[in-house]
Amino acid sequence: RLGETSDVANIETGPLYQVAADCKVEFRYLKDGGGEGKTKLSLLIYDANSTEPEVIWSQENDMSGIWLLKKVGIGAREKNWRIAMEGLKTVDNTTLLFDSMHFTNCSLPVPEECQAGQKQCKNGVCVATEQFCDFSNDCGDWSDEFECDSYPSRCNFEEGLCGFVQADTDDFDWVWRTGSTDIDGLGPDEDHTYGNTTGHYLFIEPSEEAIDSIARLIGPSFKAATANSQDNCNVRIWFHMHGGDITQLNIYRHDEGTPTDTLLRTISSEQEYAWMEAILKIETN
């Protein structure tokens, strides 16, 4: 519980070990009263050697005084990072609580003999073949991201849209941006590639648009493997999609010379509060 009006309470861990790309923190919290930012609970992260934290999750709405479970993605971090929980209170007669914090999927992989469908990293670790060159430190030493020039249309949006274009038949556009989305407890506070507020990503603000509005982005053309090929062609994307007014994220394949698109995947809005990967197999005749 917090003290007098306008008090800020902050509690943080000591330095932590290097963690894997799938690392998440789970905790339960209770927030009663103080909506519209009058009280706020924030999860902060300090990267190694950093004195300034970045907010990776926050909640400023009144959550009706019930215990809620929250899972937040941490992502790959070098050793000596820290995490903190901060409570802000500007009015009386409100309550902020959190409990049962623990980490999941944070252990680094260990060297072992590779199995079918795996490749070996420089450090001896084996990871799935499709995890190479996916903008994620799955090996633990980044060696799965070293030699990626042969991958077509690979883009982390740091230099712009990389040949992607906004459709001219939709209702509104995706926005190229960095940092927090300013949507409390919903949008990401950092990008996936760098895991900080300097990295870029594409974002839509659905609450500003009419119901059933669509924002469509069209990717560059490339030649995919055929159905009879020994090599699988996969399209991999990282997405952050949690609550709010977004109904669906639809991913299509468009074949030149055909009037309709092929739906590859539909993702619903209520996902974990983390960057998540979708791997889509592409086949052409």
mmCIF file of C-alpha atoms in Angstrom:
data_model
loop_
_atom_site.group_PDB
_atom_site.id
_atom_site.type_symbol
_atom_site.label_atom_id
_atom_site.label_comp_id
_atom_site.label_asym_id
_atom_site.label_seq_id
_atom_site.Cartn_x
_atom_site.Cartn_y
_atom_site.Cartn_z
ATOM 1 C CA ARG A 1 0.000 0.000 0.000
ATOM 2 C CA LEU A 2 1.163 3.543 -0.673
ATOM 3 C CA GLY A 3 1.447 6.334 1.847
ATOM 4 C CA GLU A 4 0.421 9.973 1.689
ATOM 5 C CA THR A 5 -1.051 11.696 -1.363
ATOM 6 C CA SER A 6 1.442 12.180 -4.253
ATOM 7 C CA ASP A 7 3.778 9.493 -2.909
ATOM 8 C CA VAL A 8 5.706 7.253 -5.282
ATOM 9 C CA ALA A 9 6.788 3.787 -4.153
ATOM 10 C CA ASN A 10 9.472 1.916 -6.081
ATOM 11 C CA ILE A 11 10.905 -1.530 -5.414
ATOM 12 C CA GLU A 12 13.448 -3.229 -7.660
ATOM 13 C CA THR A 13 15.515 -6.364 -7.999
ATOM 14 C CA GLY A 14 19.275 -6.559 -7.863
ATOM 15 C CA PRO A 15 21.283 -7.289 -11.034
ATOM 16 C CA LEU A 16 19.940 -10.334 -12.898
ATOM 17 C CA TYR A 17 21.563 -12.896 -15.183
ATOM 18 C CA GLN A 18 21.330 -12.956 -18.987
ATOM 19 C CA VAL A 19 17.928 -14.281 -20.064
ATOM 20 C CA ALA A 20 16.515 -15.938 -23.168
ATOM 21 C CA ALA A 21 14.360 -14.354 -25.863
ATOM 22 C CA ASP A 22 11.146 -15.941 -24.560
ATOM 23 C CA CYS A 23 11.601 -14.617 -21.011
ATOM 24 C CA LYS A 24 8.424 -13.333 -19.340
ATOM 25 C CA VAL A 25 7.553 -12.024 -15.895
ATOM 26 C CA GLU A 26 4.262 -12.951 -14.250
ATOM 27 C CA PHE A 27 2.630 -11.251 -11.277
ATOM 28 C CA ARG A 28 -0.744 -10.539 -9.723
ATOM 29 C CA TYR A 29 -1.941 -7.033 -8.997
ATOM 30 C CA LEU A 30 -4.927 -5.298 -7.451
ATOM 31 C CA LYS A 31 -5.937 -1.737 -8.217
ATOM 32 C CA ASP A 32 -8.944 -0.145 -6.543
ATOM 33 C CA GLY A 33 -9.993 3.452 -7.287
ATOM 34 C CA GLY A 34 -7.863 6.219 -8.738
ATOM 35 C CA GLY A 35 -8.791 5.808 -12.401
ATOM 36 C CA GLU A 36 -7.724 8.162 -15.224
ATOM 37 C CA GLY A 37 -4.131 8.219 -14.008
ATOM 38 C CA LYS A 38 -4.842 9.318 -10.427
ATOM 39 C CA THR A 39 -3.038 6.153 -9.394
ATOM 40 C CA LYS A 40 -0.700 4.184 -11.623
ATOM 41 C CA LEU A 41 1.162 0.903 -11.415
ATOM 42 C CA SER A 42 4.169 0.557 -13.733
ATOM 43 C CA LEU A 43 6.663 -2.196 -14.488
ATOM 44 C CA LEU A 44 10.104 -0.772 -15.287
ATOM 45 C CA ILE A 45 13.224 -2.339 -16.732
ATOM 46 C CA TYR A 46 16.847 -1.204 -16.468
ATOM 47 C CA ASP A 47 19.218 -2.600 -19.076
ATOM 48 C CA ALA A 48 22.785 -3.381 -18.038
ATOM 49 C CA ASN A 49 24.730 -0.242 -17.054
ATOM 50 C CA SER A 50 21.626 1.930 -17.519
ATOM 51 C CA THR A 51 20.513 4.415 -14.877
ATOM 52 C CA GLU A 52 17.300 5.375 -16.682
ATOM 53 C CA PRO A 53 14.478 2.812 -16.737
ATOM 54 C CA GLU A 54 12.044 2.101 -19.536
ATOM 55 C CA VAL A 55 8.375 1.376 -18.873
ATOM 56 C CA ILE A 56 7.408 -2.027 -20.286
ATOM 57 C CA TRP A 57 3.867 -2.130 -18.820
ATOM 58 C CA SER A 58 1.576 0.238 -16.921
ATOM 59 C CA GLN A 59 -1.993 0.389 -15.687
ATOM 60 C CA GLU A 60 -3.721 3.618 -14.658
ATOM 61 C CA ASN A 61 -7.379 2.583 -14.881
ATOM 62 C CA ASP A 62 -9.575 1.603 -11.953
ATOM 63 C CA MET A 63 -9.598 -2.219 -12.011
ATOM 64 C CA SER A 64 -12.476 -2.650 -9.494
ATOM 65 C CA GLY A 65 -10.393 -3.999 -6.622
ATOM 66 C CA ILE A 66 -9.959 -7.585 -7.829
ATOM 67 C CA TRP A 67 -6.728 -9.567 -8.149
ATOM 68 C CA LEU A 68 -5.629 -9.885 -11.800
ATOM 69 C CA LEU A 69 -2.885 -11.994 -13.380
ATOM 70 C CA LYS A 70 -0.532 -10.219 -15.770
ATOM 71 C CA LYS A 71 2.164 -11.709 -18.030
ATOM 72 C CA VAL A 72 4.648 -9.273 -19.578
ATOM 73 C CA GLY A 73 7.367 -10.107 -22.111
ATOM 74 C CA ILE A 74 10.938 -9.309 -21.071
ATOM 75 C CA GLY A 75 12.771 -10.586 -24.140
ATOM 76 C CA ALA A 76 16.495 -11.307 -24.410
ATOM 77 C CA ARG A 77 18.556 -9.244 -21.961
ATOM 78 C CA GLU A 78 22.270 -9.156 -21.250
ATOM 79 C CA LYS A 79 23.361 -9.831 -17.668
ATOM 80 C CA ASN A 80 23.054 -7.121 -14.986
ATOM 81 C CA TRP A 81 19.608 -5.926 -16.084
ATOM 82 C CA ARG A 82 17.085 -5.103 -13.347
ATOM 83 C CA ILE A 83 13.323 -4.898 -13.038
ATOM 84 C CA ALA A 84 11.250 -2.615 -10.798
ATOM 85 C CA MET A 85 7.624 -2.065 -9.852
ATOM 86 C CA GLU A 86 6.540 1.525 -9.295
ATOM 87 C CA GLY A 87 3.315 2.786 -7.768
ATOM 88 C CA LEU A 88 2.097 6.373 -8.108
ATOM 89 C CA LYS A 89 -0.726 7.792 -5.989
ATOM 90 C CA THR A 90 -2.150 11.327 -6.240
ATOM 91 C CA VAL A 91 -5.449 10.838 -4.369
ATOM 92 C CA ASP A 92 -6.530 9.270 -1.077
ATOM 93 C CA ASN A 93 -8.755 6.218 -0.527
ATOM 94 C CA THR A 94 -7.157 4.102 -3.244
ATOM 95 C CA THR A 95 -5.248 0.826 -3.136
ATOM 96 C CA LEU A 96 -2.366 -0.577 -5.188
ATOM 97 C CA LEU A 97 -1.053 -4.087 -4.490
ATOM 98 C CA PHE A 98 1.116 -6.603 -6.314
ATOM 99 C CA ASP A 99 2.201 -10.114 -5.356
ATOM 100 C CA SER A 100 3.537 -13.479 -6.572
ATOM 101 C CA MET A 101 6.054 -12.138 -9.091
ATOM 102 C CA HIS A 102 8.106 -14.793 -10.888
ATOM 103 C CA PHE A 103 9.896 -15.368 -14.193
ATOM 104 C CA THR A 104 9.182 -18.031 -16.834
ATOM 105 C CA ASN A 105 11.058 -19.306 -19.933
ATOM 106 C CA CYS A 106 14.117 -17.241 -19.010
ATOM 107 C CA SER A 107 16.847 -19.901 -18.870
ATOM 108 C CA LEU A 108 19.380 -19.815 -21.695
ATOM 109 C CA PRO A 109 19.614 -22.921 -23.897
ATOM 110 C CA VAL A 110 22.590 -25.221 -23.256
ATOM 111 C CA PRO A 111 24.922 -26.925 -25.781
ATOM 112 C CA GLU A 112 23.650 -30.301 -26.986
ATOM 113 C CA GLU A 113 23.520 -32.556 -30.026
ATOM 114 C CA CYS A 114 21.200 -31.099 -32.638
ATOM 115 C CA GLN A 115 18.062 -32.973 -33.625
ATOM 116 C CA ALA A 116 16.174 -33.005 -36.922
ATOM 117 C CA GLY A 117 14.935 -29.522 -37.815
ATOM 118 C CA GLN A 118 17.625 -27.801 -35.714
ATOM 119 C CA LYS A 119 20.831 -25.900 -36.495
ATOM 120 C CA GLN A 120 23.823 -25.364 -34.249
ATOM 121 C CA CYS A 121 24.848 -21.937 -32.974
ATOM 122 C CA LYS A 122 28.447 -20.737 -32.534
ATOM 123 C CA ASN A 123 28.225 -21.512 -28.801
ATOM 124 C CA GLY A 124 27.119 -25.125 -29.381
ATOM 125 C CA VAL A 125 23.457 -24.503 -28.635
ATOM 126 C CA CYS A 126 20.878 -25.988 -31.010
ATOM 127 C CA VAL A 127 17.735 -24.098 -31.997
ATOM 128 C CA ALA A 128 15.000 -24.687 -34.560
ATOM 129 C CA THR A 129 16.000 -23.830 -38.117
ATOM 130 C CA GLU A 130 13.171 -21.296 -38.460
ATOM 131 C CA GLN A 131 14.574 -19.379 -35.475
ATOM 132 C CA PHE A 132 17.650 -18.333 -37.443
ATOM 133 C CA CYS A 133 17.519 -14.769 -38.814
ATOM 134 C CA ASP A 134 14.199 -13.904 -37.161
ATOM 135 C CA PHE A 135 15.462 -10.805 -35.271
ATOM 136 C CA SER A 136 15.546 -12.733 -31.972
ATOM 137 C CA ASN A 137 18.565 -13.836 -29.918
ATOM 138 C CA ASP A 138 17.530 -17.488 -29.629
ATOM 139 C CA CYS A 139 21.096 -18.844 -29.429
ATOM 140 C CA GLY A 140 22.050 -16.571 -26.545
ATOM 141 C CA ASP A 141 25.143 -15.268 -28.375
ATOM 142 C CA TRP A 142 23.329 -13.688 -31.360
ATOM 143 C CA SER A 143 25.023 -16.124 -33.763
ATOM 144 C CA ASP A 144 21.607 -17.051 -35.193
ATOM 145 C CA GLU A 145 21.393 -13.472 -36.499
ATOM 146 C CA PHE A 146 24.857 -13.139 -38.070
ATOM 147 C CA GLU A 147 24.564 -14.357 -41.691
ATOM 148 C CA CYS A 148 21.152 -13.297 -42.932
ATOM 149 C CA ASP A 149 21.763 -11.481 -46.225
ATOM 150 C CA SER A 150 20.257 -14.339 -48.246
ATOM 151 C CA TYR A 151 16.822 -13.918 -46.655
ATOM 152 C CA PRO A 152 14.528 -11.921 -49.015
ATOM 153 C CA SER A 153 12.521 -8.919 -47.815
ATOM 154 C CA ARG A 154 13.969 -9.095 -44.294
ATOM 155 C CA CYS A 155 13.028 -5.900 -42.454
ATOM 156 C CA ASN A 156 13.151 -4.554 -38.902
ATOM 157 C CA PHE A 157 11.760 -1.141 -39.964
ATOM 158 C CA GLU A 158 14.772 0.742 -38.619
ATOM 159 C CA GLU A 159 15.398 2.422 -41.994
ATOM 160 C CA GLY A 160 11.791 2.873 -43.062
ATOM 161 C CA LEU A 161 9.247 0.518 -44.614
ATOM 162 C CA CYS A 162 11.715 -1.629 -46.641
ATOM 163 C CA GLY A 163 9.500 -1.795 -49.715
ATOM 164 C CA PHE A 164 6.234 -2.239 -47.846
ATOM 165 C CA VAL A 165 3.556 0.223 -48.974
ATOM 166 C CA GLN A 166 0.315 1.490 -47.506
ATOM 167 C CA ALA A 167 -2.725 0.226 -49.401
ATOM 168 C CA ASP A 168 -4.845 2.910 -51.113
ATOM 169 C CA THR A 169 -8.109 0.986 -50.730
ATOM 170 C CA ASP A 170 -8.244 0.793 -46.921
ATOM 171 C CA ASP A 171 -9.521 3.234 -44.267
ATOM 172 C CA PHE A 172 -6.381 4.410 -42.481
ATOM 173 C CA ASP A 173 -2.603 3.786 -42.357
ATOM 174 C CA TRP A 174 -0.040 2.057 -40.210
ATOM 175 C CA VAL A 175 2.282 4.485 -38.382
ATOM 176 C CA TRP A 176 6.083 4.127 -38.287
ATOM 177 C CA ARG A 177 7.192 5.018 -34.777
ATOM 178 C CA THR A 178 9.393 4.411 -31.721
ATOM 179 C CA GLY A 179 8.775 4.293 -27.982
ATOM 180 C CA SER A 180 5.540 3.977 -26.068
ATOM 181 C CA THR A 181 2.179 3.996 -27.816
ATOM 182 C CA ASP A 182 0.634 5.996 -24.944
ATOM 183 C CA ILE A 183 -2.159 3.433 -24.656
ATOM 184 C CA ASP A 184 -2.161 2.445 -21.012
ATOM 185 C CA GLY A 185 -1.630 -1.273 -20.484
ATOM 186 C CA LEU A 186 -2.278 -2.143 -24.139
ATOM 187 C CA GLY A 187 0.316 -1.145 -26.719
ATOM 188 C CA PRO A 188 4.056 -1.881 -26.498
ATOM 189 C CA ASP A 189 6.460 0.499 -24.802
ATOM 190 C CA GLU A 190 9.485 -0.649 -26.824
ATOM 191 C CA ASP A 191 10.208 -2.374 -30.125
ATOM 192 C CA HIS A 192 11.033 -6.049 -30.577
ATOM 193 C CA THR A 193 14.369 -5.802 -32.438
ATOM 194 C CA TYR A 194 16.300 -3.753 -29.885
ATOM 195 C CA GLY A 195 14.000 -4.119 -26.878
ATOM 196 C CA ASN A 196 14.173 -0.393 -26.112
ATOM 197 C CA THR A 197 12.525 2.915 -26.981
ATOM 198 C CA THR A 198 14.930 3.743 -29.834
ATOM 199 C CA GLY A 199 13.844 0.882 -32.112
ATOM 200 C CA HIS A 200 11.105 1.296 -34.723
ATOM 201 C CA TYR A 201 7.930 -0.651 -35.391
ATOM 202 C CA LEU A 202 4.596 -0.176 -37.195
ATOM 203 C CA PHE A 203 1.524 0.681 -35.163
ATOM 204 C CA ILE A 204 -2.162 1.481 -35.587
ATOM 205 C CA GLU A 205 -4.356 3.485 -33.201
ATOM 206 C CA PRO A 206 -7.719 1.720 -33.567
ATOM 207 C CA SER A 207 -9.634 3.778 -30.989
ATOM 208 C CA GLU A 208 -9.403 6.822 -33.273
ATOM 209 C CA GLU A 209 -11.086 5.021 -36.162
ATOM 210 C CA ALA A 210 -14.659 3.950 -36.861
ATOM 211 C CA ILE A 211 -15.808 0.399 -36.114
ATOM 212 C CA ASP A 212 -14.744 -2.131 -38.785
ATOM 213 C CA SER A 213 -12.101 0.217 -40.197
ATOM 214 C CA ILE A 214 -9.140 -1.497 -41.868
ATOM 215 C CA ALA A 215 -5.465 -0.567 -42.147
ATOM 216 C CA ARG A 216 -3.654 -2.652 -44.780
ATOM 217 C CA LEU A 217 0.059 -2.887 -45.511
ATOM 218 C CA ILE A 218 1.317 -4.577 -48.692
ATOM 219 C CA GLY A 219 4.691 -6.312 -48.716
ATOM 220 C CA PRO A 220 7.224 -6.510 -51.553
ATOM 221 C CA SER A 221 6.969 -9.271 -54.144
ATOM 222 C CA PHE A 222 9.248 -12.313 -54.083
ATOM 223 C CA LYS A 223 9.316 -15.820 -55.521
ATOM 224 C CA ALA A 224 8.427 -18.451 -52.949
ATOM 225 C CA ALA A 225 9.251 -22.153 -52.937
ATOM 226 C CA THR A 226 6.879 -24.412 -54.805
ATOM 227 C CA ALA A 227 4.785 -27.056 -53.106
ATOM 228 C CA ASN A 228 7.180 -29.766 -54.365
ATOM 229 C CA SER A 229 10.346 -27.966 -53.268
ATOM 230 C CA GLN A 230 12.661 -29.415 -50.614
ATOM 231 C CA ASP A 231 13.004 -25.961 -49.088
ATOM 232 C CA ASN A 232 10.165 -24.497 -47.077
ATOM 233 C CA CYS A 233 9.361 -20.824 -47.542
ATOM 234 C CA ASN A 234 8.239 -19.190 -44.297
ATOM 235 C CA VAL A 235 7.151 -15.652 -43.588
ATOM 236 C CA ARG A 236 7.863 -14.658 -39.987
ATOM 237 C CA ILE A 237 6.506 -11.617 -38.201
ATOM 238 C CA TRP A 238 6.615 -10.315 -34.648
ATOM 239 C CA PHE A 239 3.413 -8.720 -33.367
ATOM 240 C CA HIS A 240 2.174 -7.103 -30.158
ATOM 241 C CA MET A 241 -1.588 -7.319 -29.800
ATOM 242 C CA HIS A 242 -3.269 -7.063 -26.429
ATOM 243 C CA GLY A 243 -6.823 -5.904 -25.676
ATOM 244 C CA GLY A 244 -8.152 -2.568 -26.846
ATOM 245 C CA ASP A 245 -10.401 -2.093 -29.857
ATOM 246 C CA ILE A 246 -8.457 -4.217 -32.346
ATOM 247 C CA THR A 247 -10.574 -7.162 -33.454
ATOM 248 C CA GLN A 248 -8.256 -9.097 -35.762
ATOM 249 C CA LEU A 249 -4.872 -9.154 -37.380
ATOM 250 C CA ASN A 250 -5.219 -10.913 -40.739
ATOM 251 C CA ILE A 251 -2.230 -12.026 -42.822
ATOM 252 C CA TYR A 252 -2.807 -12.778 -46.515
ATOM 253 C CA ARG A 253 -0.847 -14.108 -49.471
ATOM 254 C CA HIS A 254 -1.407 -12.383 -52.795
ATOM 255 C CA ASP A 255 -0.438 -14.145 -56.020
ATOM 256 C CA GLU A 256 0.141 -11.917 -59.029
ATOM 257 C CA GLY A 257 -2.568 -12.291 -61.629
ATOM 258 C CA THR A 258 -5.201 -13.538 -59.172
ATOM 259 C CA PRO A 259 -8.217 -11.416 -58.152
ATOM 260 C CA THR A 260 -8.405 -12.552 -54.512
ATOM 261 C CA ASP A 261 -5.995 -13.007 -51.611
ATOM 262 C CA THR A 262 -5.438 -16.203 -49.620
ATOM 263 C CA LEU A 263 -5.882 -15.893 -45.857
ATOM 264 C CA LEU A 264 -2.877 -17.420 -44.058
ATOM 265 C CA ARG A 265 -3.605 -16.587 -40.431
ATOM 266 C CA THR A 266 -6.106 -14.710 -38.270
ATOM 267 C CA ILE A 267 -4.928 -13.559 -34.841
ATOM 268 C CA SER A 268 -7.422 -12.376 -32.218
ATOM 269 C CA SER A 269 -6.864 -9.308 -30.059
ATOM 270 C CA GLU A 270 -6.428 -10.875 -26.622
ATOM 271 C CA GLN A 271 -2.812 -12.057 -26.641
ATOM 272 C CA GLU A 272 -0.171 -11.902 -23.921
ATOM 273 C CA TYR A 273 1.362 -8.500 -23.213
ATOM 274 C CA ALA A 274 4.492 -9.329 -25.198
ATOM 275 C CA TRP A 275 5.982 -9.397 -28.661
ATOM 276 C CA MET A 276 4.955 -12.747 -30.156
ATOM 277 C CA GLU A 277 6.097 -14.543 -33.302
ATOM 278 C CA ALA A 278 3.940 -15.937 -36.086
ATOM 279 C CA ILE A 279 5.531 -18.307 -38.635
ATOM 280 C CA LEU A 280 3.545 -18.782 -41.842
ATOM 281 C CA LYS A 281 4.371 -21.356 -44.516
ATOM 282 C CA ILE A 282 4.127 -20.064 -48.082
ATOM 283 C CA GLU A 283 3.473 -22.468 -50.940
ATOM 284 C CA THR A 284 2.909 -21.686 -54.610
ATOM 285 C CA ASN A 285 2.099 -23.917 -57.545
#
